[in-house]
Amino acid sequence: MIIYDVCLLMKIRQLTFRLLQVYADVVRSGSITATANRLHLTQPTVSQQLKRLREIVGEPIVRQEEGRIVPTEVGQALYQLSQDLLSRADVFSQYLDEYNSGGRGHFSIGLVNTAQYVLPRLLGPFSQAFPQVDVTVEVGNRQQMLNRFERHEDDIYVFSHPPTDDAVLAAPFLSNPLVLVGPENCRWAGVEGLTMEALKEERFLLREPGSATRHMFNTWLDGKGIELRSTQQIASNEAIRLAVASGMGLAVLSRHIVADSPKGVQELPLLGFPLKSRWHFVVRRERRLPPAAYRFLSFVQGSLTREFEEPEGEAAVAALLRVLQADR
Protein backbone atom coordinates (compact mmCIF):
# COMPACT_ATOMS: atom_id res chain seq x y z
CA MET A 1 0.00 0.00 0.00
CA ILE A 2 2.80 2.38 0.90
CA ILE A 3 4.64 1.53 -2.33
CA TYR A 4 1.43 2.15 -4.31
CA ASP A 5 0.92 5.55 -2.65
CA VAL A 6 4.51 6.57 -3.37
CA CYS A 7 4.20 5.53 -7.02
CA LEU A 8 0.92 7.43 -7.35
CA LEU A 9 2.45 10.52 -5.77
CA MET A 10 5.41 10.35 -8.15
CA LYS A 11 3.02 10.13 -11.09
CA ILE A 12 0.89 13.04 -9.92
CA ARG A 13 4.02 15.15 -9.64
CA GLN A 14 4.43 14.72 -13.39
CA LEU A 15 1.41 16.97 -13.91
CA THR A 16 2.38 20.24 -15.56
CA PHE A 17 0.52 23.51 -15.94
CA ARG A 18 0.48 23.01 -19.69
CA LEU A 19 -1.16 19.58 -19.38
CA LEU A 20 -3.73 20.99 -16.99
CA GLN A 21 -4.33 24.03 -19.20
CA VAL A 22 -5.04 21.83 -22.24
CA TYR A 23 -7.27 19.50 -20.23
CA ALA A 24 -9.28 22.33 -18.68
CA ASP A 25 -9.87 23.85 -22.11
CA VAL A 26 -11.02 20.52 -23.55
CA VAL A 27 -13.53 20.10 -20.69
CA ARG A 28 -14.84 23.65 -21.15
CA SER A 29 -15.13 23.43 -24.95
CA GLY A 30 -16.08 19.75 -25.16
CA SER A 31 -13.96 19.48 -28.31
CA ILE A 32 -10.37 18.57 -29.14
CA THR A 33 -10.63 20.59 -32.35
CA ALA A 34 -11.81 23.74 -30.55
CA THR A 35 -9.02 23.46 -27.99
CA ALA A 36 -6.42 22.91 -30.70
CA ASN A 37 -7.59 26.06 -32.51
CA ARG A 38 -7.75 28.19 -29.36
CA LEU A 39 -4.34 27.12 -28.04
CA HIS A 40 -2.68 27.06 -31.48
CA LEU A 41 -1.93 23.34 -31.28
CA THR A 42 -2.55 20.44 -33.63
CA GLN A 43 -5.35 18.00 -32.88
CA PRO A 44 -2.88 15.07 -32.48
CA THR A 45 -0.94 17.15 -29.92
CA VAL A 46 -4.10 17.74 -27.86
CA SER A 47 -4.99 14.06 -28.07
CA GLN A 48 -1.50 13.10 -26.92
CA GLN A 49 -1.77 15.49 -23.97
CA LEU A 50 -5.04 13.82 -22.92
CA LYS A 51 -3.43 10.41 -23.28
CA ARG A 52 -0.48 11.52 -21.16
CA LEU A 53 -2.85 12.78 -18.45
CA ARG A 54 -4.72 9.44 -18.54
CA GLU A 55 -1.42 7.61 -17.96
CA ILE A 56 -0.44 9.88 -15.06
CA VAL A 57 -3.81 9.66 -13.31
CA GLY A 58 -4.22 5.96 -14.01
CA GLU A 59 -7.98 6.28 -14.58
CA PRO A 60 -10.16 7.39 -17.49
CA ILE A 61 -10.62 11.16 -17.34
CA VAL A 62 -12.93 11.88 -20.33
CA ARG A 63 -15.58 10.13 -22.36
CA GLN A 64 -17.69 10.85 -25.42
CA GLU A 65 -21.29 11.84 -24.78
CA GLU A 66 -23.60 13.02 -27.57
CA GLY A 67 -20.71 14.19 -29.69
CA ARG A 68 -19.01 16.08 -26.86
CA ILE A 69 -16.08 15.26 -24.65
CA VAL A 70 -17.14 15.27 -21.00
CA PRO A 71 -15.16 14.45 -17.86
CA THR A 72 -15.56 11.22 -15.95
CA GLU A 73 -15.97 11.33 -12.18
CA VAL A 74 -12.17 11.26 -11.79
CA GLY A 75 -11.87 13.71 -14.66
CA GLN A 76 -14.21 16.16 -12.91
CA ALA A 77 -11.98 16.07 -9.82
CA LEU A 78 -8.97 16.63 -12.08
CA TYR A 79 -10.77 19.55 -13.73
CA GLN A 80 -11.43 21.15 -10.35
CA LEU A 81 -7.76 20.69 -9.46
CA SER A 82 -6.68 22.27 -12.74
CA GLN A 83 -9.04 25.22 -12.22
CA ASP A 84 -7.68 25.80 -8.72
CA LEU A 85 -4.01 25.59 -9.72
CA LEU A 86 -4.42 27.63 -12.89
CA SER A 87 -6.37 30.28 -10.99
CA ARG A 88 -3.64 30.48 -8.37
CA ALA A 89 -1.05 30.70 -11.13
CA ASP A 90 -2.98 33.59 -12.70
CA VAL A 91 -3.10 35.40 -9.37
CA PHE A 92 0.64 34.91 -8.93
CA SER A 93 1.27 36.05 -12.50
CA GLN A 94 -0.70 39.25 -11.84
CA TYR A 95 1.23 39.77 -8.61
CA LEU A 96 4.52 39.25 -10.43
CA ASP A 97 3.56 41.75 -13.13
CA GLU A 98 2.68 44.34 -10.49
CA TYR A 99 5.84 43.56 -8.50
CA ASN A 100 8.12 43.84 -11.53
CA SER A 101 6.50 47.12 -12.53
CA GLY A 102 6.99 48.47 -8.99
CA GLY A 103 3.26 48.64 -8.29
CA ARG A 104 3.61 46.45 -5.19
CA GLY A 105 6.43 45.20 -3.01
CA HIS A 106 8.70 46.82 -0.44
CA PHE A 107 11.74 49.02 -0.17
CA SER A 108 13.53 50.84 2.64
CA ILE A 109 14.86 54.38 2.71
CA GLY A 110 17.25 55.94 5.24
CA LEU A 111 17.00 59.69 5.85
CA VAL A 112 19.23 62.17 7.62
CA ASN A 113 17.21 64.07 10.21
CA THR A 114 16.63 67.26 8.23
CA ALA A 115 15.14 65.34 5.29
CA GLN A 116 12.25 64.08 7.43
CA TYR A 117 10.67 67.50 7.06
CA VAL A 118 10.46 67.29 3.28
CA LEU A 119 10.42 63.60 2.24
CA PRO A 120 6.82 63.10 3.44
CA ARG A 121 5.79 65.49 0.66
CA LEU A 122 7.13 62.87 -1.76
CA LEU A 123 6.38 59.68 0.16
CA GLY A 124 2.78 60.67 0.92
CA PRO A 125 1.62 61.11 -2.69
CA PHE A 126 3.65 58.04 -3.71
CA SER A 127 1.90 55.89 -1.09
CA GLN A 128 -1.48 57.16 -2.25
CA ALA A 129 -0.64 56.35 -5.87
CA PHE A 130 0.82 52.92 -5.01
CA PRO A 131 -0.93 51.66 -1.87
CA GLN A 132 0.40 48.11 -2.40
CA VAL A 133 4.00 49.27 -1.86
CA ASP A 134 5.30 49.10 1.71
CA VAL A 135 8.01 51.63 2.59
CA THR A 136 10.25 51.36 5.64
CA VAL A 137 11.69 54.73 6.68
CA GLU A 138 14.69 55.03 8.99
CA VAL A 139 15.76 58.45 10.34
CA GLY A 140 19.04 59.42 11.99
CA ASN A 141 21.95 61.83 11.89
CA ARG A 142 24.62 61.65 9.21
CA GLN A 143 26.86 59.28 11.14
CA GLN A 144 24.00 56.91 11.87
CA MET A 145 23.04 56.88 8.19
CA LEU A 146 26.66 56.31 7.19
CA ASN A 147 26.72 53.30 9.49
CA ARG A 148 23.56 51.94 7.90
CA PHE A 149 25.05 52.61 4.47
CA GLU A 150 28.19 50.67 5.33
CA ARG A 151 26.08 47.75 6.54
CA HIS A 152 23.93 47.81 3.36
CA GLU A 153 20.78 48.08 5.48
CA ASP A 154 18.60 50.18 3.16
CA ASP A 155 17.83 50.43 -0.55
CA ILE A 156 17.92 54.23 -0.86
CA TYR A 157 19.52 56.88 1.36
CA VAL A 158 19.07 60.63 1.61
CA PHE A 159 22.19 62.60 2.55
CA SER A 160 23.06 66.27 2.35
CA HIS A 161 26.68 65.20 1.95
CA PRO A 162 26.94 61.79 0.26
CA PRO A 163 29.61 59.33 1.34
CA THR A 164 32.72 59.25 -0.84
CA ASP A 165 33.02 55.80 -2.31
CA ASP A 166 33.50 54.38 -5.82
CA ALA A 167 30.35 52.33 -5.32
CA VAL A 168 28.22 55.40 -4.52
CA LEU A 169 25.66 56.73 -6.97
CA ALA A 170 24.20 60.08 -5.93
CA ALA A 171 21.60 62.44 -7.36
CA PRO A 172 21.32 65.97 -5.86
CA PHE A 173 17.55 66.16 -6.09
CA LEU A 174 16.51 69.02 -3.78
CA SER A 175 18.02 72.23 -2.37
CA ASN A 176 18.47 72.38 1.40
CA PRO A 177 19.53 75.93 2.34
CA LEU A 178 20.75 76.30 5.92
CA VAL A 179 19.66 79.52 7.62
CA LEU A 180 20.24 81.27 10.92
CA VAL A 181 17.11 81.41 13.08
CA GLY A 182 16.16 83.27 16.23
CA PRO A 183 13.03 83.70 18.34
CA GLU A 184 10.11 85.70 17.03
CA ASN A 185 11.07 88.79 19.06
CA CYS A 186 14.80 88.52 18.33
CA ARG A 187 16.63 91.85 18.55
CA TRP A 188 18.77 90.95 15.52
CA ALA A 189 15.81 90.51 13.16
CA GLY A 190 15.87 94.00 11.64
CA VAL A 191 19.63 94.55 11.63
CA GLU A 192 21.04 95.23 8.16
CA GLY A 193 24.46 93.81 7.34
CA LEU A 194 24.31 91.41 10.27
CA THR A 195 27.62 89.58 10.72
CA MET A 196 28.67 86.55 12.74
CA GLU A 197 31.25 88.70 14.47
CA ALA A 198 28.37 90.63 16.03
CA LEU A 199 26.68 87.39 17.11
CA LYS A 200 29.61 85.44 18.54
CA GLU A 201 28.65 86.31 22.13
CA GLU A 202 25.19 84.81 21.64
CA ARG A 203 24.39 81.27 22.74
CA PHE A 204 24.11 78.88 19.79
CA LEU A 205 22.11 75.69 19.95
CA LEU A 206 23.91 72.96 18.01
CA ARG A 207 23.19 69.43 16.88
CA GLU A 208 25.47 66.58 17.95
CA PRO A 209 28.90 66.18 16.23
CA GLY A 210 27.58 63.53 13.80
CA SER A 211 25.17 66.04 12.24
CA ALA A 212 25.85 67.30 8.70
CA THR A 213 24.27 70.67 9.57
CA ARG A 214 26.69 71.13 12.46
CA HIS A 215 29.60 70.04 10.27
CA MET A 216 28.72 72.62 7.60
CA PHE A 217 28.28 75.38 10.18
CA ASN A 218 31.59 74.54 11.90
CA THR A 219 33.39 74.52 8.55
CA TRP A 220 31.92 77.93 7.73
CA LEU A 221 32.96 79.31 11.14
CA ASP A 222 36.49 77.94 10.74
CA GLY A 223 36.71 79.65 7.35
CA LYS A 224 35.77 82.93 9.01
CA GLY A 225 38.15 82.36 11.92
CA ILE A 226 35.30 82.71 14.40
CA GLU A 227 34.93 80.76 17.64
CA LEU A 228 31.56 80.78 19.39
CA ARG A 229 31.62 81.79 23.05
CA SER A 230 28.57 79.82 24.23
CA THR A 231 27.02 76.67 22.77
CA GLN A 232 24.55 74.05 23.89
CA GLN A 233 24.11 70.68 22.23
CA ILE A 234 20.58 69.44 21.54
CA ALA A 235 19.87 66.10 19.88
CA SER A 236 17.05 66.90 17.45
CA ASN A 237 16.00 69.64 15.04
CA GLU A 238 12.53 69.83 16.54
CA ALA A 239 13.95 70.27 20.05
CA ILE A 240 16.26 73.00 18.75
CA ARG A 241 13.36 74.78 17.04
CA LEU A 242 11.34 74.74 20.27
CA ALA A 243 14.37 75.92 22.27
CA VAL A 244 14.93 78.82 19.87
CA ALA A 245 11.25 79.77 20.08
CA SER A 246 11.52 79.87 23.89
CA GLY A 247 14.48 82.25 23.72
CA MET A 248 17.26 79.84 24.68
CA GLY A 249 19.51 80.91 21.83
CA LEU A 250 20.11 81.04 18.08
CA ALA A 251 20.56 78.09 15.72
CA VAL A 252 21.32 77.05 12.17
CA LEU A 253 18.54 74.95 10.66
CA SER A 254 17.27 73.89 7.26
CA ARG A 255 14.98 76.51 5.76
CA HIS A 256 12.47 73.72 5.20
CA ILE A 257 12.21 73.24 8.98
CA VAL A 258 11.54 76.94 9.51
CA ALA A 259 9.00 77.06 6.67
CA ASP A 260 7.04 74.14 8.13
CA SER A 261 7.19 75.44 11.70
CA PRO A 262 4.40 77.23 13.51
CA LYS A 263 5.05 80.77 14.76
CA GLY A 264 7.86 81.18 17.24
CA VAL A 265 11.04 81.30 15.12
CA GLN A 266 12.22 83.48 12.27
CA GLU A 267 15.06 83.58 9.79
CA LEU A 268 17.75 86.17 10.54
CA PRO A 269 19.49 88.14 7.74
CA LEU A 270 23.06 86.98 8.38
CA LEU A 271 25.68 87.93 5.79
CA GLY A 272 27.05 84.86 4.01
CA PHE A 273 23.84 82.90 4.60
CA PRO A 274 22.07 80.75 3.66
CA LEU A 275 24.69 78.04 3.43
CA LYS A 276 24.05 76.18 0.22
CA SER A 277 23.35 72.50 0.52
CA ARG A 278 21.41 69.88 -1.40
CA TRP A 279 19.88 66.61 -0.42
CA HIS A 280 21.03 63.64 -2.47
CA PHE A 281 19.44 60.31 -3.21
CA VAL A 282 22.23 57.79 -2.67
CA VAL A 283 22.32 54.14 -3.68
CA ARG A 284 25.03 51.55 -3.88
CA ARG A 285 26.03 50.73 -7.43
CA GLU A 286 26.31 47.01 -6.65
CA ARG A 287 22.95 46.81 -4.87
CA ARG A 288 20.05 45.49 -6.91
CA LEU A 289 17.14 47.76 -6.09
CA PRO A 290 13.66 46.29 -5.71
CA PRO A 291 11.30 47.34 -8.53
CA ALA A 292 9.29 49.38 -6.00
CA ALA A 293 12.38 51.49 -5.28
CA TYR A 294 12.76 52.21 -9.01
CA ARG A 295 9.10 53.15 -9.11
CA PHE A 296 9.59 55.57 -6.22
CA LEU A 297 12.59 57.26 -7.87
CA SER A 298 10.65 57.55 -11.13
CA PHE A 299 7.70 59.01 -9.23
CA VAL A 300 9.97 61.57 -7.54
CA GLN A 301 11.53 62.50 -10.85
CA GLY A 302 8.11 63.45 -12.18
CA SER A 303 7.24 65.41 -9.04
CA LEU A 304 10.28 67.60 -8.40
CA THR A 305 9.58 70.34 -10.93
CA ARG A 306 5.84 70.32 -10.26
CA GLU A 307 6.00 70.25 -6.45
CA PHE A 308 9.34 71.90 -5.66
CA GLU A 309 10.31 73.84 -8.81
CA GLU A 310 13.48 71.74 -9.03
CA PRO A 311 14.18 70.99 -12.71
CA GLU A 312 17.86 70.39 -11.85
CA GLY A 313 16.84 67.78 -9.32
CA GLU A 314 14.52 66.15 -11.86
CA ALA A 315 17.40 65.89 -14.34
CA ALA A 316 19.70 64.46 -11.65
CA VAL A 317 17.23 61.73 -10.70
CA ALA A 318 16.66 60.90 -14.37
CA ALA A 319 20.42 60.49 -14.82
CA LEU A 320 20.59 58.25 -11.72
CA LEU A 321 17.81 56.02 -13.09
CA ARG A 322 19.62 55.68 -16.43
CA VAL A 323 22.80 54.52 -14.69
CA LEU A 324 20.92 52.08 -12.46
CA GLN A 325 19.04 50.59 -15.40
CA ALA A 326 22.24 50.27 -17.41
CA ASP A 327 23.90 48.40 -14.53
CA ARG A 328 21.03 45.92 -14.08
Coordinates of C-alpha atoms in Angstrom, one line a residue:
M1 CA 0.0 0.0 0.0
I2 CA 2.8 2.4 0.9
I3 CA 4.6 1.5 -2.3
Y4 CA 1.4 2.1 -4.3
D5 CA 0.9 5.5 -2.6
V6 CA 4.5 6.6 -3.4
C7 CA 4.2 5.5 -7.0
L8 CA 0.9 7.4 -7.4
L9 CA 2.4 10.5 -5.8
M10 CA 5.4 10.4 -8.2
K11 CA 3.0 10.1 -11.1
I12 CA 0.9 13.0 -9.9
R13 CA 4.0 15.1 -9.6
Q14 CA 4.4 14.7 -13.4
L15 CA 1.4 17.0 -13.9
T16 CA 2.4 20.2 -15.6
F17 CA 0.5 23.5 -15.9
R18 CA 0.5 23.0 -19.7
L19 CA -1.2 19.6 -19.4
L20 CA -3.7 21.0 -17.0
Q21 CA -4.3 24.0 -19.2
V22 CA -5.0 21.8 -22.2
Y23 CA -7.3 19.5 -20.2
A24 CA -9.3 22.3 -18.7
D25 CA -9.9 23.9 -22.1
V26 CA -11.0 20.5 -23.6
V27 CA -13.5 20.1 -20.7
R28 CA -14.8 23.6 -21.1
S29 CA -15.1 23.4 -24.9
G30 CA -16.1 19.7 -25.2
S31 CA -14.0 19.5 -28.3
I32 CA -10.4 18.6 -29.1
T33 CA -10.6 20.6 -32.3
A34 CA -11.8 23.7 -30.5
T35 CA -9.0 23.5 -28.0
A36 CA -6.4 22.9 -30.7
N37 CA -7.6 26.1 -32.5
R38 CA -7.8 28.2 -29.4
L39 CA -4.3 27.1 -28.0
H40 CA -2.7 27.1 -31.5
L41 CA -1.9 23.3 -31.3
T42 CA -2.6 20.4 -33.6
Q43 CA -5.3 18.0 -32.9
P44 CA -2.9 15.1 -32.5
T45 CA -0.9 17.1 -29.9
V46 CA -4.1 17.7 -27.9
S47 CA -5.0 14.1 -28.1
Q48 CA -1.5 13.1 -26.9
Q49 CA -1.8 15.5 -24.0
L50 CA -5.0 13.8 -22.9
K51 CA -3.4 10.4 -23.3
R52 CA -0.5 11.5 -21.2
L53 CA -2.9 12.8 -18.4
R54 CA -4.7 9.4 -18.5
E55 CA -1.4 7.6 -18.0
I56 CA -0.4 9.9 -15.1
V57 CA -3.8 9.7 -13.3
G58 CA -4.2 6.0 -14.0
E59 CA -8.0 6.3 -14.6
P60 CA -10.2 7.4 -17.5
I61 CA -10.6 11.2 -17.3
V62 CA -12.9 11.9 -20.3
R63 CA -15.6 10.1 -22.4
Q64 CA -17.7 10.8 -25.4
E65 CA -21.3 11.8 -24.8
E66 CA -23.6 13.0 -27.6
G67 CA -20.7 14.2 -29.7
R68 CA -19.0 16.1 -26.9
I69 CA -16.1 15.3 -24.7
V70 CA -17.1 15.3 -21.0
P71 CA -15.2 14.5 -17.9
T72 CA -15.6 11.2 -16.0
E73 CA -16.0 11.3 -12.2
V74 CA -12.2 11.3 -11.8
G75 CA -11.9 13.7 -14.7
Q76 CA -14.2 16.2 -12.9
A77 CA -12.0 16.1 -9.8
L78 CA -9.0 16.6 -12.1
Y79 CA -10.8 19.5 -13.7
Q80 CA -11.4 21.1 -10.3
L81 CA -7.8 20.7 -9.5
S82 CA -6.7 22.3 -12.7
Q83 CA -9.0 25.2 -12.2
D84 CA -7.7 25.8 -8.7
L85 CA -4.0 25.6 -9.7
L86 CA -4.4 27.6 -12.9
S87 CA -6.4 30.3 -11.0
R88 CA -3.6 30.5 -8.4
A89 CA -1.0 30.7 -11.1
D90 CA -3.0 33.6 -12.7
V91 CA -3.1 35.4 -9.4
F92 CA 0.6 34.9 -8.9
S93 CA 1.3 36.1 -12.5
Q94 CA -0.7 39.2 -11.8
Y95 CA 1.2 39.8 -8.6
L96 CA 4.5 39.2 -10.4
D97 CA 3.6 41.7 -13.1
E98 CA 2.7 44.3 -10.5
Y99 CA 5.8 43.6 -8.5
N100 CA 8.1 43.8 -11.5
S101 CA 6.5 47.1 -12.5
G102 CA 7.0 48.5 -9.0
G103 CA 3.3 48.6 -8.3
R104 CA 3.6 46.4 -5.2
G105 CA 6.4 45.2 -3.0
H106 CA 8.7 46.8 -0.4
F107 CA 11.7 49.0 -0.2
S108 CA 13.5 50.8 2.6
I109 CA 14.9 54.4 2.7
G110 CA 17.2 55.9 5.2
L111 CA 17.0 59.7 5.9
V112 CA 19.2 62.2 7.6
N113 CA 17.2 64.1 10.2
T114 CA 16.6 67.3 8.2
A115 CA 15.1 65.3 5.3
Q116 CA 12.3 64.1 7.4
Y117 CA 10.7 67.5 7.1
V118 CA 10.5 67.3 3.3
L119 CA 10.4 63.6 2.2
P120 CA 6.8 63.1 3.4
R121 CA 5.8 65.5 0.7
L122 CA 7.1 62.9 -1.8
L123 CA 6.4 59.7 0.2
G124 CA 2.8 60.7 0.9
P125 CA 1.6 61.1 -2.7
F126 CA 3.7 58.0 -3.7
S127 CA 1.9 55.9 -1.1
Q128 CA -1.5 57.2 -2.2
A129 CA -0.6 56.4 -5.9
F130 CA 0.8 52.9 -5.0
P131 CA -0.9 51.7 -1.9
Q132 CA 0.4 48.1 -2.4
V133 CA 4.0 49.3 -1.9
D134 CA 5.3 49.1 1.7
V135 CA 8.0 51.6 2.6
T136 CA 10.2 51.4 5.6
V137 CA 11.7 54.7 6.7
E138 CA 14.7 55.0 9.0
V139 CA 15.8 58.4 10.3
G140 CA 19.0 59.4 12.0
N141 CA 21.9 61.8 11.9
R142 CA 24.6 61.7 9.2
Q143 CA 26.9 59.3 11.1
Q144 CA 24.0 56.9 11.9
M145 CA 23.0 56.9 8.2
L146 CA 26.7 56.3 7.2
N147 CA 26.7 53.3 9.5
R148 CA 23.6 51.9 7.9
F149 CA 25.0 52.6 4.5
E150 CA 28.2 50.7 5.3
R151 CA 26.1 47.7 6.5
H152 CA 23.9 47.8 3.4
E153 CA 20.8 48.1 5.5
D154 CA 18.6 50.2 3.2
D155 CA 17.8 50.4 -0.5
I156 CA 17.9 54.2 -0.9
Y157 CA 19.5 56.9 1.4
V158 CA 19.1 60.6 1.6
F159 CA 22.2 62.6 2.6
S160 CA 23.1 66.3 2.3
H161 CA 26.7 65.2 2.0
P162 CA 26.9 61.8 0.3
P163 CA 29.6 59.3 1.3
T164 CA 32.7 59.3 -0.8
D165 CA 33.0 55.8 -2.3
D166 CA 33.5 54.4 -5.8
A167 CA 30.3 52.3 -5.3
V168 CA 28.2 55.4 -4.5
L169 CA 25.7 56.7 -7.0
A170 CA 24.2 60.1 -5.9
A171 CA 21.6 62.4 -7.4
P172 CA 21.3 66.0 -5.9
F173 CA 17.5 66.2 -6.1
L174 CA 16.5 69.0 -3.8
S175 CA 18.0 72.2 -2.4
N176 CA 18.5 72.4 1.4
P177 CA 19.5 75.9 2.3
L178 CA 20.7 76.3 5.9
V179 CA 19.7 79.5 7.6
L180 CA 20.2 81.3 10.9
V181 CA 17.1 81.4 13.1
G182 CA 16.2 83.3 16.2
P183 CA 13.0 83.7 18.3
E184 CA 10.1 85.7 17.0
N185 CA 11.1 88.8 19.1
C186 CA 14.8 88.5 18.3
R187 CA 16.6 91.8 18.5
W188 CA 18.8 91.0 15.5
A189 CA 15.8 90.5 13.2
G190 CA 15.9 94.0 11.6
V191 CA 19.6 94.5 11.6
E192 CA 21.0 95.2 8.2
G193 CA 24.5 93.8 7.3
L194 CA 24.3 91.4 10.3
T195 CA 27.6 89.6 10.7
M196 CA 28.7 86.6 12.7
E197 CA 31.2 88.7 14.5
A198 CA 28.4 90.6 16.0
L199 CA 26.7 87.4 17.1
K200 CA 29.6 85.4 18.5
E201 CA 28.7 86.3 22.1
E202 CA 25.2 84.8 21.6
R203 CA 24.4 81.3 22.7
F204 CA 24.1 78.9 19.8
L205 CA 22.1 75.7 20.0
L206 CA 23.9 73.0 18.0
R207 CA 23.2 69.4 16.9
E208 CA 25.5 66.6 17.9
P209 CA 28.9 66.2 16.2
G210 CA 27.6 63.5 13.8
S211 CA 25.2 66.0 12.2
A212 CA 25.8 67.3 8.7
T213 CA 24.3 70.7 9.6
R214 CA 26.7 71.1 12.5
H215 CA 29.6 70.0 10.3
M216 CA 28.7 72.6 7.6
F217 CA 28.3 75.4 10.2
N218 CA 31.6 74.5 11.9
T219 CA 33.4 74.5 8.6
W220 CA 31.9 77.9 7.7
L221 CA 33.0 79.3 11.1
D222 CA 36.5 77.9 10.7
G223 CA 36.7 79.7 7.3
K224 CA 35.8 82.9 9.0
G225 CA 38.1 82.4 11.9
I226 CA 35.3 82.7 14.4
E227 CA 34.9 80.8 17.6
L228 CA 31.6 80.8 19.4
R229 CA 31.6 81.8 23.1
S230 CA 28.6 79.8 24.2
T231 CA 27.0 76.7 22.8
Q232 CA 24.5 74.0 23.9
Q233 CA 24.1 70.7 22.2
I234 CA 20.6 69.4 21.5
A235 CA 19.9 66.1 19.9
S236 CA 17.1 66.9 17.4
N237 CA 16.0 69.6 15.0
E238 CA 12.5 69.8 16.5
A239 CA 13.9 70.3 20.1
I240 CA 16.3 73.0 18.7
R241 CA 13.4 74.8 17.0
L242 CA 11.3 74.7 20.3
A243 CA 14.4 75.9 22.3
V244 CA 14.9 78.8 19.9
A245 CA 11.3 79.8 20.1
S246 CA 11.5 79.9 23.9
G247 CA 14.5 82.3 23.7
M248 CA 17.3 79.8 24.7
G249 CA 19.5 80.9 21.8
L250 CA 20.1 81.0 18.1
A251 CA 20.6 78.1 15.7
V252 CA 21.3 77.0 12.2
L253 CA 18.5 75.0 10.7
S254 CA 17.3 73.9 7.3
R255 CA 15.0 76.5 5.8
H256 CA 12.5 73.7 5.2
I257 CA 12.2 73.2 9.0
V258 CA 11.5 76.9 9.5
A259 CA 9.0 77.1 6.7
D260 CA 7.0 74.1 8.1
S261 CA 7.2 75.4 11.7
P262 CA 4.4 77.2 13.5
K263 CA 5.1 80.8 14.8
G264 CA 7.9 81.2 17.2
V265 CA 11.0 81.3 15.1
Q266 CA 12.2 83.5 12.3
E267 CA 15.1 83.6 9.8
L268 CA 17.8 86.2 10.5
P269 CA 19.5 88.1 7.7
L270 CA 23.1 87.0 8.4
L271 CA 25.7 87.9 5.8
G272 CA 27.0 84.9 4.0
F273 CA 23.8 82.9 4.6
P274 CA 22.1 80.8 3.7
L275 CA 24.7 78.0 3.4
K276 CA 24.1 76.2 0.2
S277 CA 23.3 72.5 0.5
R278 CA 21.4 69.9 -1.4
W279 CA 19.9 66.6 -0.4
H280 CA 21.0 63.6 -2.5
F281 CA 19.4 60.3 -3.2
V282 CA 22.2 57.8 -2.7
V283 CA 22.3 54.1 -3.7
R284 CA 25.0 51.5 -3.9
R285 CA 26.0 50.7 -7.4
E286 CA 26.3 47.0 -6.6
R287 CA 22.9 46.8 -4.9
R288 CA 20.1 45.5 -6.9
L289 CA 17.1 47.8 -6.1
P290 CA 13.7 46.3 -5.7
P291 CA 11.3 47.3 -8.5
A292 CA 9.3 49.4 -6.0
A293 CA 12.4 51.5 -5.3
Y294 CA 12.8 52.2 -9.0
R295 CA 9.1 53.1 -9.1
F296 CA 9.6 55.6 -6.2
L297 CA 12.6 57.3 -7.9
S298 CA 10.6 57.5 -11.1
F299 CA 7.7 59.0 -9.2
V300 CA 10.0 61.6 -7.5
Q301 CA 11.5 62.5 -10.9
G302 CA 8.1 63.4 -12.2
S303 CA 7.2 65.4 -9.0
L304 CA 10.3 67.6 -8.4
T305 CA 9.6 70.3 -10.9
R306 CA 5.8 70.3 -10.3
E307 CA 6.0 70.2 -6.5
F308 CA 9.3 71.9 -5.7
E309 CA 10.3 73.8 -8.8
E310 CA 13.5 71.7 -9.0
P311 CA 14.2 71.0 -12.7
E312 CA 17.9 70.4 -11.9
G313 CA 16.8 67.8 -9.3
E314 CA 14.5 66.1 -11.9
A315 CA 17.4 65.9 -14.3
A316 CA 19.7 64.5 -11.6
V317 CA 17.2 61.7 -10.7
A318 CA 16.7 60.9 -14.4
A319 CA 20.4 60.5 -14.8
L320 CA 20.6 58.3 -11.7
L321 CA 17.8 56.0 -13.1
R322 CA 19.6 55.7 -16.4
V323 CA 22.8 54.5 -14.7
L324 CA 20.9 52.1 -12.5
Q325 CA 19.0 50.6 -15.4
A326 CA 22.2 50.3 -17.4
D327 CA 23.9 48.4 -14.5
R328 CA 21.0 45.9 -14.1

